[in-house]
Coordinates of C-alpha atoms in Angstrom, one line a residue:
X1 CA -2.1 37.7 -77.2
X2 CA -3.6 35.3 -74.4
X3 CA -7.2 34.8 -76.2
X4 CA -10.3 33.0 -74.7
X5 CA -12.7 31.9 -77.4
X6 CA -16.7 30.6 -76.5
X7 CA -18.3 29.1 -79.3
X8 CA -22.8 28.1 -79.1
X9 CA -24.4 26.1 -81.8
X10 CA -27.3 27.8 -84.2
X11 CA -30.7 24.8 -83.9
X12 CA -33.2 25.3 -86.1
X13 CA -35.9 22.2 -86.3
X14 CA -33.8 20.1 -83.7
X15 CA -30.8 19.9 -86.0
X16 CA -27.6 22.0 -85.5
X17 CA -27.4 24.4 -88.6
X18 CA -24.0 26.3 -87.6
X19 CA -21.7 27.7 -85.0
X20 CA -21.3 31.3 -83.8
X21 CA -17.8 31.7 -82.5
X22 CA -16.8 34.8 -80.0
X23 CA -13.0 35.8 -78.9
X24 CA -11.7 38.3 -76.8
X25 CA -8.9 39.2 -74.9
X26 CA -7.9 38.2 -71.3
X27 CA -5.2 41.1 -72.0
X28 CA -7.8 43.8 -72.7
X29 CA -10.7 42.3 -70.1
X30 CA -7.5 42.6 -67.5
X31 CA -6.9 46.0 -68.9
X32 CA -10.4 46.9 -67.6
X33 CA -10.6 45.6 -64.8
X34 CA -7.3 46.9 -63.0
X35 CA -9.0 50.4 -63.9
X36 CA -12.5 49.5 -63.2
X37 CA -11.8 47.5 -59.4
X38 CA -12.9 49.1 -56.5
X39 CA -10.5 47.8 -53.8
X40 CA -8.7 48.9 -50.6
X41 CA -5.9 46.7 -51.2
X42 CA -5.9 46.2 -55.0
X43 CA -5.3 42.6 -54.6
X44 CA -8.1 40.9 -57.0
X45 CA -7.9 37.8 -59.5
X46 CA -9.6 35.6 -61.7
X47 CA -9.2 31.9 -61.7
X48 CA -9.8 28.7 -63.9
X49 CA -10.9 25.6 -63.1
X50 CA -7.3 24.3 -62.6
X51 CA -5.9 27.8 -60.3
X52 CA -4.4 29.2 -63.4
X53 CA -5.0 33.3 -63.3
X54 CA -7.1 34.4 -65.9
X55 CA -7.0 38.2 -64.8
X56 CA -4.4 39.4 -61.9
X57 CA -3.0 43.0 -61.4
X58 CA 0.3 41.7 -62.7
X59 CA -0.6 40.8 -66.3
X60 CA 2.5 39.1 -66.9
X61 CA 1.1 35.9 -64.4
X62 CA -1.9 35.3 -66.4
X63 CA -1.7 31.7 -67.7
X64 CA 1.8 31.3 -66.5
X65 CA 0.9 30.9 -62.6
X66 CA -1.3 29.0 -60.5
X67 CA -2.8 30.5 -57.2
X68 CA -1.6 27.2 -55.7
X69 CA 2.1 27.3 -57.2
X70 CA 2.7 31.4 -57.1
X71 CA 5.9 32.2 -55.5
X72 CA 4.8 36.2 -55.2
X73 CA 1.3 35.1 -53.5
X74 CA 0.7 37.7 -50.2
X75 CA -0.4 34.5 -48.8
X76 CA 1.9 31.3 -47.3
X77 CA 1.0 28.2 -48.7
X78 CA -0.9 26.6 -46.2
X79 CA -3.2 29.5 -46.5
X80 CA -3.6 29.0 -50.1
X81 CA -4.2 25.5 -49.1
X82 CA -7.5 26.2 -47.2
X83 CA -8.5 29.2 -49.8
X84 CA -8.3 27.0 -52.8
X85 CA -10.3 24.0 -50.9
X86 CA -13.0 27.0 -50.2
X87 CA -12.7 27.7 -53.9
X88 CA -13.6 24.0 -54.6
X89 CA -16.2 23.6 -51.9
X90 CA -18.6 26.4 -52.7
X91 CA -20.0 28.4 -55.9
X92 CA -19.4 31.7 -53.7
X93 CA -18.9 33.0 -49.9
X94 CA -15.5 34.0 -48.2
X95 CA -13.1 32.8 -45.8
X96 CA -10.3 34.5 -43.7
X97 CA -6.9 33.9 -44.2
X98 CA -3.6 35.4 -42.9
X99 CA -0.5 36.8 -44.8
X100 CA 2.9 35.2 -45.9
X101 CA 3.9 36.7 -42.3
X102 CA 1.1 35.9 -40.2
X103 CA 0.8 39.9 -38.8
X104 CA -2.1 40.4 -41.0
X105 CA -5.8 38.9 -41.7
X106 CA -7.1 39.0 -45.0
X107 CA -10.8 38.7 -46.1
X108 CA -11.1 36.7 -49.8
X109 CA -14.4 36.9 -50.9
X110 CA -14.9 35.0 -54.1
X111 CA -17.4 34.2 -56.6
X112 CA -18.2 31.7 -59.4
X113 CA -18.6 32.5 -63.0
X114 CA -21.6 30.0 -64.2
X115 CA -20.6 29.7 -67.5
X116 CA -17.0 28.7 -67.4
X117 CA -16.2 27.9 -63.6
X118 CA -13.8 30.9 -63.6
X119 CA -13.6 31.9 -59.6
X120 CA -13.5 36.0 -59.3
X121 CA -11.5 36.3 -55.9
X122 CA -10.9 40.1 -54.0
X123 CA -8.2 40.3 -51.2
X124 CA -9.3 42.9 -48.7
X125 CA -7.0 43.4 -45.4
X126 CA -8.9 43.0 -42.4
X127 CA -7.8 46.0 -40.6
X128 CA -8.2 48.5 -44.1
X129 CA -11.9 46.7 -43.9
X130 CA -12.8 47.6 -40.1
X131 CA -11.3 51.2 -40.8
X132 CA -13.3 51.8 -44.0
X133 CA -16.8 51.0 -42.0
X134 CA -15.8 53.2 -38.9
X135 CA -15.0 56.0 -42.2
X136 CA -18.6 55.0 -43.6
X137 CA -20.3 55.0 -40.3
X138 CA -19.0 58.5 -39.1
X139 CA -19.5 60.0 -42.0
X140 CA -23.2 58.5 -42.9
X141 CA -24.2 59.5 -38.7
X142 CA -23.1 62.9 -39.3
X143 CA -24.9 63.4 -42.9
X144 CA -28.4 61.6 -41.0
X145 CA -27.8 64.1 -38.0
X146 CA -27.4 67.2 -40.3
X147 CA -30.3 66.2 -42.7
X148 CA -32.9 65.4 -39.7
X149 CA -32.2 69.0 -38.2
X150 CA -32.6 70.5 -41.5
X151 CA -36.0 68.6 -42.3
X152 CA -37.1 70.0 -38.8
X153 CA -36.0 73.2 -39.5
X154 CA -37.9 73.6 -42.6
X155 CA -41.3 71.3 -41.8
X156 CA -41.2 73.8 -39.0
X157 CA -40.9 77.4 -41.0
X158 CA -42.1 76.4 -44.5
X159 CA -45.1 73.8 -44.5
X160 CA -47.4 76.6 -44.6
X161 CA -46.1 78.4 -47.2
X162 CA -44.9 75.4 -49.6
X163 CA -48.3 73.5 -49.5
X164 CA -50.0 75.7 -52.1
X165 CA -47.3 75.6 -55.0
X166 CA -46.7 72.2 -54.3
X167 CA -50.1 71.7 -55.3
X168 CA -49.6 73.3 -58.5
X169 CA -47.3 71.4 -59.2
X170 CA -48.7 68.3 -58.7
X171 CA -51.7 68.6 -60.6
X172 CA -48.7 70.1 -63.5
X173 CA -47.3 66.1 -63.3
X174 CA -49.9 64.4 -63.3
X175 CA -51.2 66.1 -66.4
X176 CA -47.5 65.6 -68.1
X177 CA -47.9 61.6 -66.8
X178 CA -51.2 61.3 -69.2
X179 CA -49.4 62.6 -72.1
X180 CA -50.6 66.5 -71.8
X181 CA -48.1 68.4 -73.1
X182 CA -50.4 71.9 -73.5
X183 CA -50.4 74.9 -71.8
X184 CA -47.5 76.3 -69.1
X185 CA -46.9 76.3 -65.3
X186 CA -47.5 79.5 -64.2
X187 CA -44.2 81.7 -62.6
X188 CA -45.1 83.5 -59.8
X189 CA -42.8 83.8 -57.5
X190 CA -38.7 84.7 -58.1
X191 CA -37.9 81.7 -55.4
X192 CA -36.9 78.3 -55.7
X193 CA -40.3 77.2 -56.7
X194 CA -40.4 80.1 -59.8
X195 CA -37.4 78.6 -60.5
X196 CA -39.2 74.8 -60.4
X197 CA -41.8 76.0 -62.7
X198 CA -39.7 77.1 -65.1
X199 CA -37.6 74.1 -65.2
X200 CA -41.1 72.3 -65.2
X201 CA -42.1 73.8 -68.5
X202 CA -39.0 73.4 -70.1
X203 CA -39.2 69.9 -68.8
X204 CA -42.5 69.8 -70.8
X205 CA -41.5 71.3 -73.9
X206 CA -38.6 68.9 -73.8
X207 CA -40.6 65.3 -73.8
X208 CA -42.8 66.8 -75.9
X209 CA -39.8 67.0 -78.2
X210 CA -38.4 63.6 -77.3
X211 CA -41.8 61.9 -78.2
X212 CA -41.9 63.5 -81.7
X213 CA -38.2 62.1 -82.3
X214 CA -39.4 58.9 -80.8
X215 CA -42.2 58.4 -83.0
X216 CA -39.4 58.8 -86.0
X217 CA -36.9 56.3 -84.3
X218 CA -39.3 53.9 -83.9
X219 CA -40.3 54.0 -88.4
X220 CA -36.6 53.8 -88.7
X221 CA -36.7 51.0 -86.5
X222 CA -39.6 49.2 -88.6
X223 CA -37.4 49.5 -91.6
X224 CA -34.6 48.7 -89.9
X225 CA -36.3 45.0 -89.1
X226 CA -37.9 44.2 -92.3
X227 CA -34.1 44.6 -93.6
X228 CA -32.2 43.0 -91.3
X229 CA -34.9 40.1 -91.7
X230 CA -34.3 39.6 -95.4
X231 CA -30.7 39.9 -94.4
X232 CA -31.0 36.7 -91.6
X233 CA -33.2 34.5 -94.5
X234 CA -30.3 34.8 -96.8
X235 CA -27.8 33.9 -93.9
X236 CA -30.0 31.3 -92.6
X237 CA -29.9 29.9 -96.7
X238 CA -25.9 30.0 -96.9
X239 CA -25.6 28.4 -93.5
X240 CA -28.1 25.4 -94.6
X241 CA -25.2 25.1 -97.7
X242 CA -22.7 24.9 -96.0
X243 CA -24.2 22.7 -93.2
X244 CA -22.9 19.3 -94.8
X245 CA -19.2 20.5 -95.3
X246 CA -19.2 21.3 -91.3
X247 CA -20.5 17.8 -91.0
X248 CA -17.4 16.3 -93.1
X249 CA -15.1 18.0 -91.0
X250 CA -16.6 17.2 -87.8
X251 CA -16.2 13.5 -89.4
X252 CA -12.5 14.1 -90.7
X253 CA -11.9 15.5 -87.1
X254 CA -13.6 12.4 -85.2
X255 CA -12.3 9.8 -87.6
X256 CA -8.4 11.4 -86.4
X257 CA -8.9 11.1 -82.4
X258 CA -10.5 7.9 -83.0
X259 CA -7.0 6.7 -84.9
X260 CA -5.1 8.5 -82.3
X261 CA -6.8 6.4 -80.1
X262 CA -5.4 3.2 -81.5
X263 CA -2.2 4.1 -81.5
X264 CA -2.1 5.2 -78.0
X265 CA -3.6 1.6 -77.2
X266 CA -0.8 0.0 -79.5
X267 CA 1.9 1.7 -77.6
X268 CA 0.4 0.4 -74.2
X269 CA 1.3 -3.1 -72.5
X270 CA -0.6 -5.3 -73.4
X271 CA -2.9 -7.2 -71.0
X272 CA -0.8 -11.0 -71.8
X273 CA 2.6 -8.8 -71.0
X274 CA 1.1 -7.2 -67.9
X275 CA -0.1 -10.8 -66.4
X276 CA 3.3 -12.4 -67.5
X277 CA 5.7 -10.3 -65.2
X278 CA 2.6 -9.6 -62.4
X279 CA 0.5 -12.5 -62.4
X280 CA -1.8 -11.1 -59.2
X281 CA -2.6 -7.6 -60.4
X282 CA -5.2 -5.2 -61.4
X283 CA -5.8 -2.0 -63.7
X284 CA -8.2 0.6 -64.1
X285 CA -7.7 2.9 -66.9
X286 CA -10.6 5.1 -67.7
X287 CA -9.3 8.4 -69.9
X288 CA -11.7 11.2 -69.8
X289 CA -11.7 11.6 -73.4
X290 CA -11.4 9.3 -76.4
X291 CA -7.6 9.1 -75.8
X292 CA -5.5 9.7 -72.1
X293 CA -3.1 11.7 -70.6
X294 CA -2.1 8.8 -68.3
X295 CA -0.1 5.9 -69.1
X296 CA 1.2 2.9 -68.3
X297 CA 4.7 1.2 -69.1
X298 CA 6.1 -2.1 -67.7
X299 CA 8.7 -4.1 -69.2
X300 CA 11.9 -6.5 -67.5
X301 CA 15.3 -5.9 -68.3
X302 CA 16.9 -8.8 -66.6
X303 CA 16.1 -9.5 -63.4
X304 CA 14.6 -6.3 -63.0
X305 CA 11.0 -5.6 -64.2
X306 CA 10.1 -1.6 -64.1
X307 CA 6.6 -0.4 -63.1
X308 CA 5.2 3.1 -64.3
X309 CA 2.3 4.8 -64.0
X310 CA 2.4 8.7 -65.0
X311 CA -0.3 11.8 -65.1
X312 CA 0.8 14.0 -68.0
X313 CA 0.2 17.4 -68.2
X314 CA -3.7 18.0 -69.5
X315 CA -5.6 15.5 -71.0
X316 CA -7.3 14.9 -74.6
X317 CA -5.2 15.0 -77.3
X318 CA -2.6 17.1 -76.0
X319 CA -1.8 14.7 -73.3
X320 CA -1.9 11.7 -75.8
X321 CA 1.5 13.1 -77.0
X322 CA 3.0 14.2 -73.7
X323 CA 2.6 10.4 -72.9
X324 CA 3.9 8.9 -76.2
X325 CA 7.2 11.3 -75.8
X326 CA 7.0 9.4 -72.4
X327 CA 6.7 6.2 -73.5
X328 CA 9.6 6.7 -75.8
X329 CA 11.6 8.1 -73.4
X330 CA 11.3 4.9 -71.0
X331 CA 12.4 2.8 -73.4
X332 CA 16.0 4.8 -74.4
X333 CA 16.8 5.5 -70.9
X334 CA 16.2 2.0 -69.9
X335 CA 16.3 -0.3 -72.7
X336 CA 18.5 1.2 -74.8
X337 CA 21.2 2.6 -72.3
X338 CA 20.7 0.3 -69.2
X339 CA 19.8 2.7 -66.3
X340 CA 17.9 0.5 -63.3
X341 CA 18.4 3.3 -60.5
X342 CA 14.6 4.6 -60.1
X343 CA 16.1 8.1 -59.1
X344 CA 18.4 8.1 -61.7
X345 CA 15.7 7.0 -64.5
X346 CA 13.4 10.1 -63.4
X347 CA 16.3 12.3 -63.6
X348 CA 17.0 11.1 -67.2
X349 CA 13.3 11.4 -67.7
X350 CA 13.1 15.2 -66.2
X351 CA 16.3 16.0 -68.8
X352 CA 15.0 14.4 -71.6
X353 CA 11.3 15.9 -71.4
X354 CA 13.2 19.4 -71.3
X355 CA 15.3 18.6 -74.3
X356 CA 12.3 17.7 -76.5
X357 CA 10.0 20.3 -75.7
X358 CA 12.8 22.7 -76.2
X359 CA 11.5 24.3 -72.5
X360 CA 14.6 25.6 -71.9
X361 CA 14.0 28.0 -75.0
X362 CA 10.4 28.7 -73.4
X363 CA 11.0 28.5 -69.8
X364 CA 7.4 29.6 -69.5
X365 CA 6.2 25.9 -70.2
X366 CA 4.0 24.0 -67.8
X367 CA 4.3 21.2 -70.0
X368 CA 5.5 17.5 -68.1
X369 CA 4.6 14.5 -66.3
X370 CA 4.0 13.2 -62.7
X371 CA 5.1 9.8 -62.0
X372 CA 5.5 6.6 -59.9
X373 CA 8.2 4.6 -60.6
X374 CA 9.2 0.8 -59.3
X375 CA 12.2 -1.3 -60.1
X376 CA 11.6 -5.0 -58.5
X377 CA 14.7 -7.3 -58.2
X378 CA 14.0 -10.8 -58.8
X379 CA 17.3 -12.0 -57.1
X380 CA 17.3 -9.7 -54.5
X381 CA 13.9 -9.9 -53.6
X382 CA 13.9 -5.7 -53.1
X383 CA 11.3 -3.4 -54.0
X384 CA 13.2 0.5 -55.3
X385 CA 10.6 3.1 -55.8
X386 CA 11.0 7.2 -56.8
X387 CA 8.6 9.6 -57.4
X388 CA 7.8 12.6 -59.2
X389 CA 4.5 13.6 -57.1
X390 CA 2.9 10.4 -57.6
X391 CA 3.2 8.2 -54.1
X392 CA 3.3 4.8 -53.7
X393 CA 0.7 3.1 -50.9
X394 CA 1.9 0.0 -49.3
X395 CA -1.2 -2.5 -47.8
X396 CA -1.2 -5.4 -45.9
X397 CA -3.5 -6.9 -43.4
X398 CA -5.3 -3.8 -43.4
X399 CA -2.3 -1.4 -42.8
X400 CA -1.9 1.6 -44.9
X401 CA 1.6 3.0 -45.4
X402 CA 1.7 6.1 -47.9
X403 CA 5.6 6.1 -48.9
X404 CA 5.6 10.2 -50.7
X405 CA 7.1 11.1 -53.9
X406 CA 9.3 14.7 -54.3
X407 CA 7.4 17.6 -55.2
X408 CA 9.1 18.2 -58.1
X409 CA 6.9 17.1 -61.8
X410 CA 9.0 15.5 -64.8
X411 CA 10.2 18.5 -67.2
X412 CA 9.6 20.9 -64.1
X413 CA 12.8 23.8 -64.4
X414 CA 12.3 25.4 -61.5
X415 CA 13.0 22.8 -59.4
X416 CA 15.8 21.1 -60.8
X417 CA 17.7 21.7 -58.2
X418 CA 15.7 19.2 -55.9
X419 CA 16.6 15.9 -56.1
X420 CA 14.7 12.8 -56.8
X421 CA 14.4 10.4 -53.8
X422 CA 14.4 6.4 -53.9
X423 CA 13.1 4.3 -50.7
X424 CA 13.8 0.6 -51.0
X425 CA 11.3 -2.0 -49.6
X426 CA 11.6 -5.5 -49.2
X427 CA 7.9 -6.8 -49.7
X428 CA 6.2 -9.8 -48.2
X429 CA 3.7 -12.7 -50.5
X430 CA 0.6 -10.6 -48.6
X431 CA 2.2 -7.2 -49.3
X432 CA -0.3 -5.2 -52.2
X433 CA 0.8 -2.4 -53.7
X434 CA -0.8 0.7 -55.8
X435 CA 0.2 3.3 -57.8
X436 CA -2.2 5.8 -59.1
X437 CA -2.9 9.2 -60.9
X438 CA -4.6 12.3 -59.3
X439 CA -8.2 11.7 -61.8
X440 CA -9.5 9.6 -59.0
X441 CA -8.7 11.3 -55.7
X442 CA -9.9 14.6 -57.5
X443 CA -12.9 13.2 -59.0
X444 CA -16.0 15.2 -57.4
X445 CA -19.7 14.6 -56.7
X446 CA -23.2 16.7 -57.0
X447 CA -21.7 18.8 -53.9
X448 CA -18.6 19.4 -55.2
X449 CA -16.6 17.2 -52.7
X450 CA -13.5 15.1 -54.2
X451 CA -13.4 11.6 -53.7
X452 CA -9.8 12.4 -51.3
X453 CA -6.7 10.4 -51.2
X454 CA -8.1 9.5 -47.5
X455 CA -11.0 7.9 -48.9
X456 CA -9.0 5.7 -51.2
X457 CA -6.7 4.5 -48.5
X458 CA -9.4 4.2 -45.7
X459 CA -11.0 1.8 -49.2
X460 CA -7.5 -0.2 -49.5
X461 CA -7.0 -1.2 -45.9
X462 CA -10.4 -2.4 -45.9
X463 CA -10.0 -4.5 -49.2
X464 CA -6.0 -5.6 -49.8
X465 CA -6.3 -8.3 -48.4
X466 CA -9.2 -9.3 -50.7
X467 CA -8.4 -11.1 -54.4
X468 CA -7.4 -8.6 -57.1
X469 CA -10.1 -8.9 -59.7
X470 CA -12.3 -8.1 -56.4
X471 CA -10.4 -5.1 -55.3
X472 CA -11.0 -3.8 -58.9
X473 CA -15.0 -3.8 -58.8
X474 CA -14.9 -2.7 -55.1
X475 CA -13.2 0.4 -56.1
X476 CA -14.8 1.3 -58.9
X477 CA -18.1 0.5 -57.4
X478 CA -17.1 3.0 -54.9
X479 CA -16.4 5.6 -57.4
X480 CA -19.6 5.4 -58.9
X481 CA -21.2 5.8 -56.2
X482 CA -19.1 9.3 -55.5
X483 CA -20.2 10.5 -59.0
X484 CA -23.6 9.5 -60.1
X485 CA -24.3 11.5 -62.8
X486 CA -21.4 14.0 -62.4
X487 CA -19.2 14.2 -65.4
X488 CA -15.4 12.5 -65.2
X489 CA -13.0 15.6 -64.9
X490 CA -9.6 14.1 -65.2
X491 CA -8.0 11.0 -66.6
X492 CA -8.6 8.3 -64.1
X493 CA -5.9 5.4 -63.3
X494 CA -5.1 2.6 -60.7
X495 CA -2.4 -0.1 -61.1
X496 CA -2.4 -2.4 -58.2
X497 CA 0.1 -5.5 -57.8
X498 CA 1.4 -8.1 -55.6
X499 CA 4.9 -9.4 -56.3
X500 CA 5.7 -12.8 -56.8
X501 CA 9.9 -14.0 -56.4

């Protein structure tokens, strides 16, 4: 059962005295609202923060698709493109869009869920849209024309007659309004307005009824309070107990990232090994969280030294481990069993990140790794570089040249089929290189707007010509700039190097 769980802290006197903890279903809230949506097309979702479906007509896609990577989407992917950078761009609104085939338009209007960033997103088809308002606009002109000849009819034949039991009725209101329940409305006619009156007094008789039962609710409801308030002092006592065990585990919890944390660090190059085999270099490594779901890894075997920077899936703790399994896996595949072809390396990489996590067992895992690879030949002089959706971006003397990895992530099964691609370079003293991870380029401001890939290479041709430890405050000078006071969202890393033969 897919469960979403919100949990809000109990204050009392400015200190945090417990937690209150809510789950429900996304199965059951799915359940209700394929019976509850009101839609022409009876194309709706509900999205997360990172496209994942939360709700979708098909239950089976929720959690296991993204609107950006779903195969059975009604629209092509360059649609979804400019839907999901609406998403992004605004808390609500809509946008056209056509289908997979282009013959139809499609109106997605979309709204923002305030306390969880979920995006509520309705398909409608243009055409069912234009043909349910000429429905609507028939139909309400034909109900206006009927009711104002009906209203003319009867202002016409019954004002005179109407005026004097309207009266009566009135004055019968107004004395119910104050609370009056005595004495009847007299009947004296067999029309519709004997029939008013006598719904008027049993009207009456009614509320005075209701306000007797009232009157009782609301001494239940007395009782009710003063027990449910002895009931919330004795709470409020146990919840004081067992405030200081909370505040262990919360220790034992923070004490345990904190140690992942070192080991994560101890597995990473360290800065003397970095400047040994690149001398003119520069990294910035800023995890969102106490430890990363990026990572680093270069080493020489050789005459070879091997350059890596890779984006695991998630970040946090879960990340921490995608990118130890990582780690680990670099070193077999090239230390232990010699492979140097950057292509080939991924490959072994892809393989061996679906033989650990067993994915083949649970083909519905998103679990894996994006990745930039570089093998540099000291003899040769050549530059070899593969990628798993991470590119390489070649600068010098303020040319940009974006070299693209395969769309295809590390541990991905669906697209096993698609090869890895190497490109080999033959770099020049003022050639500067950088790899980096998707945190950066993805990192928004107080609008909303990402800091874009374009921005960072319009920011390197500007500054690779420039020294490396000055590169490094340029750029993240720049990025501070973007976010102010906006939170980080994603693991953020940049590994920039020069080669020297």
């Amino acid at each position: 059962m897919k469960v979403v769980t919100y949990s809000v802290p109990i204050v009392r006197s400015g200190e945090r005295i417990g937690v209150v903890v809510i789950d429900y279903s996304l199965n059951e809230m799915n359940t209700f609202l394929v019976k509850s949506f009101e839609s022409l097309s009876k194309r709706f979702l509900m999205i997360d923060p990172e496209g994942r479906y939360i709700s979708h007509p098909d239950s089976a896609r929720i959690l296991n698709r993204t609107l950006a990577t779903d195969e059975k989407s009604i629209v092509s992917e360059e649609t979804k493109k400019t839907l999901l950078d609406s998403l992004y761009r605004s808390e609500s609104g809509s946008v056209k869009v056509e289908n997979k085939t282009g013959d139809r338009r499609i109106h997605a209007f979309y709204a923002s869920i305030p306390s969880n960033s979920w995006k509520v997103v309705l398909y409608e088809y243009e055409d069912q849209l234009l043909s349910a308002i000429n429905t609507v606009f028939r139909v309400s002109a034909g109900i206006f024309l009927a009711g104002f000849v009906a209203v003319l009819l009867f202002v016409y034949f019954g004002t005179g007659r109407a005026l004097a039991p309207l009266r009566e009725v009135r004055a019968f209101l107004a004395k119910i309004v104050r609370g009056d329940y005595k004495g009847d409305l007299v009947v004296k006619s067999n029309d519709e307005f004997g029939e008013l009156a006598t719904d008027l007094n049993l009207m009456q008789k009614t509320l005075e009824q209701r306000e007797e039962e009232l009157k009782e609710i609301n001494r239940d409801l007395e009782n009710r309070v003063e027990q449910r308030t002895a009931e919330l002092r004795e709470t409020a006592r146990l919840l004081e107990t067992s405030n200081e065990e909370l505040g262990f585990r919360n220790k034992q919890i923070s004490d345990s990232i904190n140690y992942a944390q070192r080991i994560q660090q101890a597995i990473l190059p360290g800065q003397q090994q970095i400047s040994v085999l690149l001398p003119e270099h520069f990294l910035i490594y800023r995890p969102k969280d106490v430890v990363s779901g990026d990572f680093y890894w270069i080493e020489q075997a050789g005459e070879k030294i091997f350059i890596v920077l890779a984006d695991c899936t998630g970040h946090g703790v879960p990340g921490a481990f995608m990118s130890i399994i990582g780690k680990l896996l670099l070193n077999e595949i090239i230390l232990r069993d010699g492979v140097t072809s950057a292509s080939a390396i991924l490959t072994a990489m892809s393989d061996g990140v679906i033989t650990e996590l067993k994915k083949r067992e649970n083909s519905g895992s998103l679990d894996g790794m994006d990745m930039a690879l570089c093998v540099y030949d000291r003899g040769t002089g050549l530059l070899t570089y593969a990628g798993a959706y991470r590119p390489l971006i070649k600068a010098a003397a303020g040319e940009v040249e974006e070299i693209k990895a395969v769309s295809r992530s590390i541990g991905d099964l669906k697209r096993e089929d698609k090869p890895f691609v190497e490109h080999e370079l033959t770099p020049a003293a003022e050639d500067t290189f950088y790899l980096f991870s998707d945190g950066i380029t993805d990192q928004n401001d107080a609008e909303n707007k990402k800091f874009g890939s374009r921005r960072l290479k319009e920011l390197i041709s500007e500054i690779s010509g420039k020294e490396m430890s000055e590169q490094k405050t340029i750029i993240e000078e720049a990025l501070a700039a973007h976010m102010v006071d906006e939170e980080q969202r994603d693991d953020i890393s940049v590994l920039a190097f020069r080669l020297i033969k």
